[in-house]
mmCIF file of C-alpha atoms and ligand atoms in Angstrom:
data_model
loop_
_atom_site.group_PDB
_atom_site.id
_atom_site.type_symbol
_atom_site.label_atom_id
_atom_site.label_comp_id
_atom_site.label_asym_id
_atom_site.label_seq_id
_atom_site.Cartn_x
_atom_site.Cartn_y
_atom_site.Cartn_z
ATOM 1 C CA MET B 26 0.000 0.000 0.000
ATOM 2 C CA ILE B 27 1.387 3.424 -0.938
ATOM 3 C CA LYS B 28 0.490 6.308 1.324
ATOM 4 C CA PRO B 29 -0.685 9.655 -0.029
ATOM 5 C CA PHE B 30 1.741 12.599 0.227
ATOM 6 C CA LYS B 31 1.382 14.401 3.571
ATOM 7 C CA LYS B 32 1.311 17.809 1.887
ATOM 8 C CA PRO B 33 -0.311 18.442 -1.494
ATOM 9 C CA ILE B 34 2.007 18.295 -4.509
ATOM 10 C CA TYR B 35 0.872 20.797 -7.128
ATOM 11 C CA VAL B 36 1.788 20.853 -10.789
ATOM 12 C CA THR B 37 4.155 23.718 -10.120
ATOM 13 C CA LYS B 38 5.582 25.825 -7.331
ATOM 14 C CA PRO B 39 7.111 29.226 -8.037
ATOM 15 C CA PHE B 40 10.855 29.554 -7.536
ATOM 16 C CA LEU B 41 11.805 32.200 -4.973
ATOM 17 C CA PRO B 42 15.186 33.799 -4.335
ATOM 18 C CA ARG B 43 16.533 33.930 -0.773
ATOM 19 C CA PHE B 44 14.250 36.076 1.370
ATOM 20 C CA GLU B 45 17.182 38.080 2.814
ATOM 21 C CA ASP B 46 18.548 38.813 -0.668
ATOM 22 C CA PHE B 47 15.216 40.076 -1.909
ATOM 23 C CA CYS B 48 14.639 42.263 1.173
ATOM 24 C CA GLU B 49 18.117 43.736 0.909
ATOM 25 C CA SER B 50 17.526 44.687 -2.715
ATOM 26 C CA LEU B 51 14.174 46.298 -1.906
ATOM 27 C CA LYS B 52 16.076 49.105 -0.155
ATOM 28 C CA GLU B 53 16.848 50.699 -3.524
ATOM 29 C CA ILE B 54 13.144 51.041 -4.250
ATOM 30 C CA TRP B 55 12.397 52.328 -0.732
ATOM 31 C CA ASP B 56 15.151 54.911 -1.109
ATOM 32 C CA THR B 57 13.911 56.320 -4.397
ATOM 33 C CA HIS B 58 10.140 55.873 -3.826
ATOM 34 C CA TRP B 59 10.013 55.077 -7.566
ATOM 35 C CA LEU B 60 7.474 52.245 -7.740
ATOM 36 C CA THR B 61 6.372 52.112 -11.370
ATOM 37 C CA ASN B 62 6.504 54.066 -14.712
ATOM 38 C CA ASP B 63 9.795 53.021 -16.303
ATOM 39 C CA GLY B 64 11.863 53.247 -13.125
ATOM 40 C CA PRO B 65 15.558 52.392 -12.735
ATOM 41 C CA VAL B 66 14.953 48.724 -11.816
ATOM 42 C CA LEU B 67 12.722 48.184 -14.858
ATOM 43 C CA GLN B 68 15.341 49.821 -17.049
ATOM 44 C CA ARG B 69 18.013 47.540 -15.614
ATOM 45 C CA PHE B 70 15.798 44.489 -16.111
ATOM 46 C CA THR B 71 15.106 45.507 -19.719
ATOM 47 C CA ARG B 72 18.865 45.804 -20.382
ATOM 48 C CA GLN B 73 19.467 42.363 -18.863
ATOM 49 C CA LEU B 74 16.761 40.792 -21.007
ATOM 50 C CA SER B 75 18.074 42.550 -24.115
ATOM 51 C CA HIS B 76 21.408 40.977 -23.371
ATOM 52 C CA TYR B 77 19.840 37.582 -22.593
ATOM 53 C CA PHE B 78 17.856 37.554 -25.851
ATOM 54 C CA GLN B 79 20.530 39.409 -27.844
ATOM 55 C CA THR B 80 18.081 42.030 -29.097
ATOM 56 C CA ASP B 81 17.216 45.662 -28.426
ATOM 57 C CA ASN B 82 13.672 44.998 -29.539
ATOM 58 C CA ALA B 83 12.245 43.993 -26.173
ATOM 59 C CA CYS B 84 9.377 45.584 -24.292
ATOM 60 C CA LEU B 85 8.157 44.631 -20.808
ATOM 61 C CA PHE B 86 4.537 44.519 -19.653
ATOM 62 C CA THR B 87 2.656 43.790 -16.447
ATOM 63 C CA ASN B 88 1.581 40.378 -17.772
ATOM 64 C CA GLY B 89 1.787 38.194 -20.853
ATOM 65 C CA THR B 90 -1.855 38.545 -21.852
ATOM 66 C CA LEU B 91 -1.671 42.330 -22.159
ATOM 67 C CA ALA B 92 1.689 42.014 -23.905
ATOM 68 C CA LEU B 93 0.135 39.808 -26.591
ATOM 69 C CA GLN B 94 -2.977 41.972 -26.836
ATOM 70 C CA ILE B 95 -0.919 45.137 -27.298
ATOM 71 C CA GLY B 96 1.484 43.343 -29.630
ATOM 72 C CA LEU B 97 -1.359 42.405 -31.977
ATOM 73 C CA GLN B 98 -2.818 45.900 -31.755
ATOM 74 C CA GLY B 99 0.513 47.607 -32.357
ATOM 75 C CA MET B 100 1.178 45.455 -35.424
ATOM 76 C CA GLY B 101 -2.279 46.289 -36.767
ATOM 77 C CA ILE B 102 -3.402 42.670 -37.041
ATOM 78 C CA SER B 103 -7.063 42.353 -38.083
ATOM 79 C CA GLY B 104 -9.536 40.080 -39.893
ATOM 80 C CA GLU B 105 -8.738 36.391 -39.393
ATOM 81 C CA VAL B 106 -5.795 34.830 -37.594
ATOM 82 C CA ILE B 107 -4.947 31.145 -37.817
ATOM 83 C CA THR B 108 -4.255 29.690 -34.392
ATOM 84 C CA THR B 109 -4.338 26.577 -32.227
ATOM 85 C CA PRO B 110 -7.191 25.385 -29.987
ATOM 86 C CA PHE B 111 -4.662 23.536 -27.774
ATOM 87 C CA THR B 112 -3.381 26.357 -25.574
ATOM 88 C CA PHE B 113 -4.213 28.511 -22.594
ATOM 89 C CA VAL B 114 -7.310 30.683 -23.173
ATOM 90 C CA ALA B 115 -5.321 33.930 -23.107
ATOM 91 C CA THR B 116 -3.903 33.199 -26.578
ATOM 92 C CA THR B 117 -7.385 33.408 -28.074
ATOM 93 C CA HIS B 118 -8.601 36.153 -25.728
ATOM 94 C CA ALA B 119 -5.839 38.419 -27.044
ATOM 95 C CA LEU B 120 -7.312 38.009 -30.538
ATOM 96 C CA PHE B 121 -10.848 38.602 -29.311
ATOM 97 C CA TRP B 122 -9.892 41.875 -27.567
ATOM 98 C CA ASN B 123 -8.583 43.063 -30.938
ATOM 99 C CA LYS B 124 -11.830 42.057 -32.688
ATOM 100 C CA ILE B 125 -9.927 39.432 -34.673
ATOM 101 C CA ARG B 126 -11.609 36.183 -35.683
ATOM 102 C CA PRO B 127 -9.672 33.115 -34.525
ATOM 103 C CA VAL B 128 -9.481 30.309 -37.065
ATOM 104 C CA PHE B 129 -8.691 27.096 -35.206
ATOM 105 C CA VAL B 130 -6.464 24.599 -36.963
ATOM 106 C CA ASP B 131 -5.350 21.148 -35.846
ATOM 107 C CA ILE B 132 -2.041 20.300 -34.133
ATOM 108 C CA GLU B 133 0.545 17.627 -34.855
ATOM 109 C CA PRO B 134 0.572 14.587 -32.546
ATOM 110 C CA ASP B 135 4.172 14.579 -31.237
ATOM 111 C CA TYR B 136 4.692 18.054 -29.766
ATOM 112 C CA TYR B 137 1.150 19.413 -30.002
ATOM 113 C CA THR B 138 2.058 22.531 -32.008
ATOM 114 C CA LEU B 139 0.199 23.862 -35.093
ATOM 115 C CA ASP B 140 0.246 21.505 -38.070
ATOM 116 C CA PRO B 141 1.699 23.571 -40.957
ATOM 117 C CA GLU B 142 -0.206 21.639 -43.631
ATOM 118 C CA LYS B 143 -3.500 22.425 -41.954
ATOM 119 C CA VAL B 144 -2.451 26.073 -41.598
ATOM 120 C CA GLU B 145 -1.924 26.450 -45.314
ATOM 121 C CA ALA B 146 -5.329 24.938 -46.056
ATOM 122 C CA ALA B 147 -7.064 27.435 -43.742
ATOM 123 C CA ILE B 148 -5.766 30.625 -45.351
ATOM 124 C CA THR B 149 -8.472 32.914 -46.798
ATOM 125 C CA PRO B 150 -8.354 36.438 -48.287
ATOM 126 C CA TRP B 151 -9.056 37.746 -44.760
ATOM 127 C CA THR B 152 -6.126 36.002 -43.098
ATOM 128 C CA THR B 153 -3.531 38.485 -41.808
ATOM 129 C CA ALA B 154 -1.410 36.402 -39.452
ATOM 130 C CA ILE B 155 -0.542 33.053 -37.924
ATOM 131 C CA LEU B 156 -0.518 32.936 -34.131
ATOM 132 C CA ALA B 157 1.293 29.734 -33.154
ATOM 133 C CA VAL B 158 2.136 28.559 -29.636
ATOM 134 C CA HIS B 159 5.362 26.895 -28.466
ATOM 135 C CA VAL B 160 3.145 24.822 -26.229
ATOM 136 C CA PHE B 161 4.934 23.301 -23.165
ATOM 137 C CA GLY B 162 8.031 25.053 -24.551
ATOM 138 C CA TYR B 163 8.208 22.730 -27.591
ATOM 139 C CA PRO B 164 9.202 24.859 -30.570
ATOM 140 C CA ALA B 165 6.496 25.109 -33.218
ATOM 141 C CA ASN B 166 7.428 23.998 -36.722
ATOM 142 C CA LEU B 167 9.486 27.175 -37.220
ATOM 143 C CA HIS B 168 10.709 26.670 -40.768
ATOM 144 C CA ALA B 169 7.493 25.399 -42.305
ATOM 145 C CA LEU B 170 5.474 28.197 -40.676
ATOM 146 C CA ALA B 171 7.989 30.860 -41.759
ATOM 147 C CA ASP B 172 7.778 29.519 -45.294
ATOM 148 C CA ILE B 173 3.973 29.686 -45.342
ATOM 149 C CA ALA B 174 3.959 33.189 -43.827
ATOM 150 C CA ARG B 175 6.444 34.417 -46.434
ATOM 151 C CA ARG B 176 4.618 32.896 -49.394
ATOM 152 C CA HIS B 177 1.242 34.263 -48.306
ATOM 153 C CA ASN B 178 2.525 37.558 -46.938
ATOM 154 C CA LEU B 179 1.263 36.897 -43.405
ATOM 155 C CA ASN B 180 2.601 38.026 -40.058
ATOM 156 C CA LEU B 181 4.012 35.210 -37.960
ATOM 157 C CA ILE B 182 3.478 35.624 -34.238
ATOM 158 C CA TYR B 183 4.465 33.242 -31.469
ATOM 159 C CA ASP B 184 2.891 32.831 -28.073
ATOM 160 C CA ALA B 185 6.134 31.812 -26.357
ATOM 161 C CA ALA B 186 4.608 32.006 -22.867
ATOM 162 C CA HIS B 187 6.105 28.580 -22.029
ATOM 163 C CA ALA B 188 9.357 28.935 -23.916
ATOM 164 C CA PHE B 189 11.668 31.171 -21.872
ATOM 165 C CA GLY B 190 15.205 29.826 -22.225
ATOM 166 C CA VAL B 191 14.446 27.644 -25.249
ATOM 167 C CA GLU B 192 17.068 27.803 -28.012
ATOM 168 C CA VAL B 193 17.210 26.430 -31.533
ATOM 169 C CA ASN B 194 20.646 25.904 -33.064
ATOM 170 C CA GLY B 195 22.182 28.101 -30.397
ATOM 171 C CA ARG B 196 19.749 30.982 -31.055
ATOM 172 C CA SER B 197 16.998 32.057 -28.706
ATOM 173 C CA ILE B 198 13.509 31.074 -29.820
ATOM 174 C CA ALA B 199 12.702 34.822 -29.597
ATOM 175 C CA HIS B 200 14.430 35.339 -32.951
ATOM 176 C CA PHE B 201 11.877 33.382 -34.950
ATOM 177 C CA GLY B 202 8.779 34.987 -36.424
ATOM 178 C CA ASP B 203 7.848 38.682 -36.403
ATOM 179 C CA MET B 204 6.995 38.836 -32.719
ATOM 180 C CA SER B 205 7.072 36.588 -29.639
ATOM 181 C CA MET B 206 5.367 36.939 -26.291
ATOM 182 C CA PHE B 207 6.888 35.487 -23.116
ATOM 183 C CA SER B 208 4.898 35.238 -19.897
ATOM 184 C CA PHE B 209 6.588 35.781 -16.548
ATOM 185 C CA HIS B 210 3.595 34.655 -14.529
ATOM 186 C CA ALA B 211 4.338 33.036 -11.169
ATOM 187 C CA THR B 212 3.377 29.592 -12.489
ATOM 188 C CA LYS B 213 5.814 29.697 -15.405
ATOM 189 C CA SER B 214 9.327 28.279 -14.978
ATOM 190 C CA TYR B 215 10.784 31.787 -15.217
ATOM 191 C CA HIS B 216 8.783 34.519 -13.507
ATOM 192 C CA SER B 217 8.665 38.091 -12.212
ATOM 193 C CA LEU B 218 5.597 37.560 -9.938
ATOM 194 C CA GLU B 219 3.516 38.545 -12.973
ATOM 195 C CA GLY B 220 4.951 39.914 -16.155
ATOM 196 C CA GLY B 221 5.161 39.734 -19.913
ATOM 197 C CA LEU B 222 7.705 40.438 -22.617
ATOM 198 C CA LEU B 223 7.442 41.134 -26.321
ATOM 199 C CA THR B 224 10.406 40.599 -28.607
ATOM 200 C CA PHE B 225 10.005 41.677 -32.235
ATOM 201 C CA LYS B 226 11.778 42.096 -35.585
ATOM 202 C CA ASP B 227 10.698 45.596 -36.581
ATOM 203 C CA SER B 228 12.430 48.103 -34.263
ATOM 204 C CA GLY B 229 9.882 50.714 -35.384
ATOM 205 C CA LEU B 230 7.303 48.972 -33.178
ATOM 206 C CA LYS B 231 9.176 49.750 -29.944
ATOM 207 C CA SER B 232 7.750 53.235 -29.443
ATOM 208 C CA THR B 233 4.227 52.074 -30.369
ATOM 209 C CA PHE B 234 4.362 49.388 -27.671
ATOM 210 C CA ASP B 235 5.750 51.892 -25.156
ATOM 211 C CA TYR B 236 2.885 54.305 -25.904
ATOM 212 C CA LEU B 237 0.206 51.621 -25.855
ATOM 213 C CA LYS B 238 1.219 50.288 -22.434
ATOM 214 C CA ASN B 239 1.188 53.784 -20.915
ATOM 215 C CA PHE B 240 -2.137 55.329 -21.996
ATOM 216 C CA GLY B 241 -0.625 56.553 -25.273
ATOM 217 C CA PHE B 242 1.488 59.244 -23.560
ATOM 218 C CA LYS B 243 4.382 60.542 -25.623
ATOM 219 C CA SER B 244 5.086 63.442 -23.281
ATOM 220 C CA GLN B 245 3.253 65.043 -20.360
ATOM 221 C CA VAL B 246 0.989 66.912 -22.743
ATOM 222 C CA GLU B 247 0.816 64.597 -25.756
ATOM 223 C CA VAL B 248 -1.381 61.504 -26.067
ATOM 224 C CA VAL B 249 -0.730 59.964 -29.473
ATOM 225 C CA MET B 250 -3.004 56.925 -29.324
ATOM 226 C CA PRO B 251 -5.725 55.485 -27.087
ATOM 227 C CA GLY B 252 -3.445 53.239 -25.053
ATOM 228 C CA THR B 253 -4.120 51.265 -21.928
ATOM 229 C CA ASN B 254 -2.256 50.604 -18.683
ATOM 230 C CA ALA B 255 -0.016 47.565 -18.934
ATOM 231 C CA LYS B 256 3.179 48.700 -17.269
ATOM 232 C CA MET B 257 5.440 46.467 -15.225
ATOM 233 C CA THR B 258 6.177 47.683 -11.687
ATOM 234 C CA GLU B 259 9.590 48.030 -10.051
ATOM 235 C CA ILE B 260 8.988 45.158 -7.645
ATOM 236 C CA GLN B 261 8.037 42.825 -10.502
ATOM 237 C CA ALA B 262 11.207 43.843 -12.347
ATOM 238 C CA LEU B 263 13.240 43.265 -9.193
ATOM 239 C CA MET B 264 11.871 39.735 -8.831
ATOM 240 C CA GLY B 265 12.627 39.134 -12.506
ATOM 241 C CA ILE B 266 16.256 40.191 -11.962
ATOM 242 C CA HIS B 267 16.619 37.837 -8.986
ATOM 243 C CA VAL B 268 15.059 34.796 -10.667
ATOM 244 C CA LEU B 269 17.124 35.321 -13.827
ATOM 245 C CA LYS B 270 20.303 34.655 -11.818
ATOM 246 C CA TYR B 271 19.025 31.173 -10.973
ATOM 247 C CA PHE B 272 17.445 30.279 -14.293
ATOM 248 C CA ASP B 273 20.212 27.964 -15.539
ATOM 249 C CA GLU B 274 19.981 26.070 -12.248
ATOM 250 C CA ILE B 275 16.197 25.871 -12.613
ATOM 251 C CA ILE B 276 16.549 24.334 -16.089
ATOM 252 C CA GLU B 277 19.187 21.895 -14.872
ATOM 253 C CA LYS B 278 16.987 20.644 -12.045
ATOM 254 C CA SER B 279 13.964 20.371 -14.341
ATOM 255 C CA GLN B 280 16.055 18.316 -16.752
ATOM 256 C CA GLN B 281 16.930 15.842 -13.980
ATOM 257 C CA ILE B 282 13.239 15.511 -13.168
ATOM 258 C CA ASP B 283 12.397 14.999 -16.847
ATOM 259 C CA THR B 284 15.049 12.285 -17.188
ATOM 260 C CA LEU B 285 13.742 10.444 -14.152
ATOM 261 C CA TYR B 286 10.102 10.590 -15.287
ATOM 262 C CA ARG B 287 11.121 9.294 -18.731
ATOM 263 C CA GLU B 288 13.108 6.443 -17.241
ATOM 264 C CA ARG B 289 10.310 5.403 -14.909
ATOM 265 C CA PHE B 290 7.511 5.674 -17.485
ATOM 266 C CA SER B 291 9.362 3.576 -20.042
ATOM 267 C CA THR B 292 8.000 0.540 -18.165
ATOM 268 C CA VAL B 293 4.444 1.732 -17.461
ATOM 269 C CA PRO B 294 1.944 0.492 -20.063
ATOM 270 C CA GLY B 295 -0.345 3.190 -21.450
ATOM 271 C CA ILE B 296 1.683 6.228 -20.361
ATOM 272 C CA HIS B 297 3.055 7.967 -23.454
ATOM 273 C CA LEU B 298 5.523 10.854 -23.496
ATOM 274 C CA PRO B 299 6.477 13.228 -26.305
ATOM 275 C CA PRO B 300 9.588 11.882 -28.072
ATOM 276 C CA PRO B 301 12.958 13.341 -27.000
ATOM 277 C CA LEU B 302 13.593 16.640 -28.817
ATOM 278 C CA PRO B 303 16.087 16.933 -31.696
ATOM 279 C CA GLU B 304 19.705 17.625 -30.703
ATOM 280 C CA ASP B 305 19.694 21.215 -31.959
ATOM 281 C CA ILE B 306 17.046 22.274 -29.459
ATOM 282 C CA ARG B 307 17.915 23.428 -25.964
ATOM 283 C CA TYR B 308 14.707 22.751 -24.062
ATOM 284 C CA ASN B 309 13.637 24.340 -20.761
ATOM 285 C CA TYR B 310 11.903 21.251 -19.282
ATOM 286 C CA ALA B 311 9.155 23.500 -17.941
ATOM 287 C CA TYR B 312 6.353 20.931 -18.246
ATOM 288 C CA MET B 313 5.914 17.186 -17.979
ATOM 289 C CA PRO B 314 2.963 16.268 -20.194
ATOM 290 C CA ILE B 315 1.955 12.607 -20.477
ATOM 291 C CA GLU B 316 -0.786 10.972 -22.524
ATOM 292 C CA VAL B 317 -2.884 8.272 -20.926
ATOM 293 C CA ASP B 318 -4.036 5.453 -23.199
ATOM 294 C CA GLU B 319 -7.170 4.064 -21.598
ATOM 295 C CA LYS B 320 -6.910 0.546 -23.064
ATOM 296 C CA GLU B 321 -3.258 -0.002 -22.167
ATOM 297 C CA PHE B 322 -3.283 1.768 -18.810
ATOM 298 C CA GLY B 323 -6.573 0.339 -17.607
ATOM 299 C CA MET B 324 -8.334 3.634 -16.923
ATOM 300 C CA ASN B 325 -8.838 6.919 -18.697
ATOM 301 C CA ARG B 326 -7.091 10.239 -18.053
ATOM 302 C CA ASP B 327 -9.896 11.690 -15.924
ATOM 303 C CA GLU B 328 -9.974 8.655 -13.645
ATOM 304 C CA LEU B 329 -6.211 8.779 -13.205
ATOM 305 C CA TYR B 330 -6.431 12.510 -12.495
ATOM 306 C CA GLU B 331 -9.049 11.900 -9.781
ATOM 307 C CA LYS B 332 -7.108 8.964 -8.327
ATOM 308 C CA LEU B 333 -3.945 11.059 -8.088
ATOM 309 C CA ASN B 334 -5.895 13.688 -6.134
ATOM 310 C CA GLN B 335 -6.592 10.992 -3.521
ATOM 311 C CA TYR B 336 -2.821 10.637 -3.122
ATOM 312 C CA ASN B 337 -2.475 14.422 -2.735
ATOM 313 C CA VAL B 338 -0.952 14.779 -6.210
ATOM 314 C CA PHE B 339 -2.581 17.592 -8.160
ATOM 315 C CA ALA B 340 -1.657 17.141 -11.808
ATOM 316 C CA ARG B 341 -3.449 19.381 -14.321
ATOM 317 C CA ARG B 342 -5.333 18.664 -17.518
ATOM 318 C CA TYR B 343 -3.430 21.162 -19.702
ATOM 319 C CA PHE B 344 -5.048 21.778 -22.166
ATOM 320 C CA TYR B 345 -8.558 20.547 -21.708
ATOM 321 C CA PRO B 346 -11.144 21.480 -22.835
ATOM 322 C CA LEU B 347 -9.966 22.854 -26.181
ATOM 323 C CA ILE B 348 -10.449 26.627 -26.519
ATOM 324 C CA CYS B 349 -13.118 26.139 -29.172
ATOM 325 C CA ASP B 350 -15.189 24.148 -26.657
ATOM 326 C CA PHE B 351 -15.402 26.944 -24.078
ATOM 327 C CA ALA B 352 -18.828 28.588 -23.918
ATOM 328 C CA CYS B 353 -17.523 31.968 -25.081
ATOM 329 C CA TYR B 354 -15.963 30.528 -28.265
ATOM 330 C CA LYS B 355 -18.565 27.869 -29.038
ATOM 331 C CA SER B 356 -20.257 30.075 -31.649
ATOM 332 C CA ILE B 357 -17.114 30.285 -33.793
ATOM 333 C CA SER B 358 -17.500 27.962 -36.733
ATOM 334 C CA ILE B 359 -14.768 25.363 -37.050
ATOM 335 C CA VAL B 360 -13.856 24.859 -40.674
ATOM 336 C CA ALA B 361 -11.581 21.824 -40.565
ATOM 337 C CA SER B 362 -11.324 18.744 -38.376
ATOM 338 C CA LEU B 363 -9.507 19.083 -35.046
ATOM 339 C CA LYS B 364 -9.116 15.354 -34.602
ATOM 340 C CA VAL B 365 -5.595 15.319 -33.195
ATOM 341 C CA ALA B 366 -6.252 18.213 -30.809
ATOM 342 C CA GLN B 367 -9.426 16.528 -29.577
ATOM 343 C CA LYS B 368 -7.690 13.232 -28.927
ATOM 344 C CA VAL B 369 -4.709 14.829 -27.189
ATOM 345 C CA SER B 370 -6.932 17.042 -25.082
ATOM 346 C CA GLU B 371 -8.801 13.980 -23.788
ATOM 347 C CA ARG B 372 -5.605 12.073 -22.970
ATOM 348 C CA ILE B 373 -3.230 14.747 -21.720
ATOM 349 C CA LEU B 374 -2.142 15.140 -18.114
ATOM 350 C CA THR B 375 0.587 17.501 -16.935
ATOM 351 C CA LEU B 376 2.577 16.166 -13.993
ATOM 352 C CA PRO B 377 4.338 18.123 -11.226
ATOM 353 C CA THR B 378 7.752 19.506 -12.088
ATOM 354 C CA TYR B 379 9.498 22.411 -10.368
ATOM 355 C CA TYR B 380 12.820 23.387 -8.840
ATOM 356 C CA ASP B 381 11.839 22.341 -5.319
ATOM 357 C CA LEU B 382 10.497 18.921 -6.280
ATOM 358 C CA SER B 383 12.870 16.250 -5.016
ATOM 359 C CA LEU B 384 13.796 13.248 -7.140
ATOM 360 C CA ASP B 385 12.481 11.082 -4.284
ATOM 361 C CA ASP B 386 9.101 12.713 -4.707
ATOM 362 C CA VAL B 387 9.214 12.172 -8.478
ATOM 363 C CA ASN B 388 9.927 8.500 -7.815
ATOM 364 C CA ARG B 389 7.020 8.378 -5.419
ATOM 365 C CA ILE B 390 4.656 9.987 -7.955
ATOM 366 C CA CYS B 391 5.735 7.320 -10.459
ATOM 367 C CA ASP B 392 5.279 4.575 -7.836
ATOM 368 C CA ILE B 393 1.755 5.848 -7.193
ATOM 369 C CA ILE B 394 0.888 5.846 -10.904
ATOM 370 C CA MET B 395 2.336 2.330 -11.282
ATOM 371 C CA HIS B 396 0.371 1.221 -8.212
ATOM 372 C CA ILE B 397 -2.872 2.689 -9.596
ATOM 373 C CA HIS B 398 -2.248 0.852 -12.883
ATOM 374 C CA ARG B 399 -1.528 -2.509 -11.156
ATOM 375 C CA GLU B 400 -4.485 -2.192 -8.825
ATOM 376 C CA ARG B 401 -6.829 -1.581 -11.748
ATOM 377 C CA THR B 402 -5.434 -4.231 -14.090
ATOM 378 C CA THR B 403 -5.422 -6.866 -11.323
ATOM 379 C CA ALA B 404 -9.040 -5.999 -10.533
ATOM 380 C CA MET B 405 -9.856 -6.322 -14.227
ATOM 381 C CA GLN B 406 -8.171 -9.747 -14.403
ATOM 382 C CA ILE B 407 -10.151 -11.004 -11.411
ATOM 383 C CA THR B 408 -13.399 -9.819 -13.026
ATOM 384 C CA GLU B 409 -12.375 -11.561 -16.236
ATOM 385 C CA GLU B 410 -11.592 -14.799 -14.407
ATOM 386 C CA VAL B 411 -14.875 -14.649 -12.550
ATOM 387 C CA THR B 412 -16.809 -14.108 -15.778
ATOM 388 C CA THR B 413 -14.903 -16.858 -17.557
ATOM 389 C CA SER B 414 -15.422 -19.393 -14.785
ATOM 390 C CA ARG B 415 -19.086 -18.445 -14.585
ATOM 391 C CA THR B 416 -19.572 -18.984 -18.313
ATOM 392 C CA TYR B 417 -17.747 -22.248 -17.890
ATOM 393 C CA SER B 418 -20.017 -23.514 -15.120
ATOM 394 C CA ILE B 419 -23.100 -22.322 -16.957
ATOM 395 C CA SER B 420 -22.052 -24.169 -20.107
ATOM 396 C CA LYS B 421 -21.290 -27.221 -17.990
ATOM 397 C CA VAL B 422 -24.766 -27.136 -16.499
ATOM 398 C CA SER B 423 -26.504 -26.743 -19.834
HETATM 399 C C1 LIG R 580 0.311 31.873 -19.113
HETATM 400 C C2 LIG R 580 -0.039 31.956 -20.548
HETATM 401 C C3 LIG R 580 -0.470 33.152 -21.149
HETATM 402 C C4 LIG R 580 -0.801 34.366 -20.361
HETATM 403 O O1 LIG R 580 0.241 34.917 -19.688
HETATM 404 P P1 LIG R 580 -0.027 35.770 -18.349
HETATM 405 O O2 LIG R 580 1.331 36.307 -18.050
HETATM 406 O O3 LIG R 580 -0.539 34.838 -17.320
HETATM 407 O O4 LIG R 580 -1.003 36.840 -18.691
HETATM 408 C C5 LIG R 580 -0.675 33.149 -22.512
HETATM 409 N N1 LIG R 580 -0.500 32.050 -23.263
HETATM 410 C C6 LIG R 580 -0.113 30.887 -22.722
HETATM 411 C C7 LIG R 580 0.083 29.709 -23.611
HETATM 412 C C8 LIG R 580 0.108 30.796 -21.344
HETATM 413 O O5 LIG R 580 0.420 29.610 -20.803
#
């Protein structure tokens, strides 16, 4: 018998710097009384990120959703945008707030990102952009999408909310497409309490984004566009600076967890993992998605999810339901089949992985899943034997 965890294990747990270090660094903000509006800490953070991403075209926001919303607005995206239904709702909300019609297209089965072939088939005269997601930090099909965007003269935008630290061929993922949005929300593997970042190709967009996030102010007496308020505060920026120092360590730990999960699940029937990524990709190991095959495992994803709750393990069904199945998007007509997305969404379960999670606890989570599988399959065998022997005795009687 395996005992439940004493304390709940959630899918993630935000990394925090040492309390004393953070408090010490707060003194700068207390001294200046500069709390928000492009203060010295935000400026420092922006410089650090520019260096990290090797680009001057970087703009910080109070969260990723507003970053994406303003990014789309600043680029003048309109009409229809081809996107994925297998993502967090904010991807689609950002389109909606810009009065853009989302056109949902199916994903590919290995890494769950937009299927380029399906994208091409969904282009209409109203299409202005592709909004792809590096879901779970897995790079979308960068070259095929870039090729389609170029041939059809479309903007290529990436929701890179999960992809901080991901590199392709030694280059940051931020350098692909016309614009990328990174989320620094507390639940992401890199965070600044809350926060968002846009990186973009066209340096002319920088001032537009700066105006849009600050009510459209160009100077004290000039408002050049109807902007909103989406500024990052000094304390958010300060947290971002602290966590950045540890980010390589965070990735390293997450990689150890990933390796252990992969090793353990190689012997569990019905638990499928995305294939290892190609050599040229430096992954951030931010998520641990598994697919549950009901026949092989002995129970479906939802049952396993509920069972794990009984052991105090709170995995998440990312991403279920699909965006197009939420009440507020139900009225949008779906042109093509979303077969792969539907299947994945019904089978996917995202397991705990975070800096603080010990390898012992990962082993225990795997033991629990193995135990749940054995318990169920043994029960099924007994039922089978009972039914077989009953049929046997009945046939003997007759
Ligand atoms: C978290 C997330 C967002 C939104 O970012 P926030 O910083 O929470 O506003 C957008 N897209 C995806 C895929 C996300 O996971």
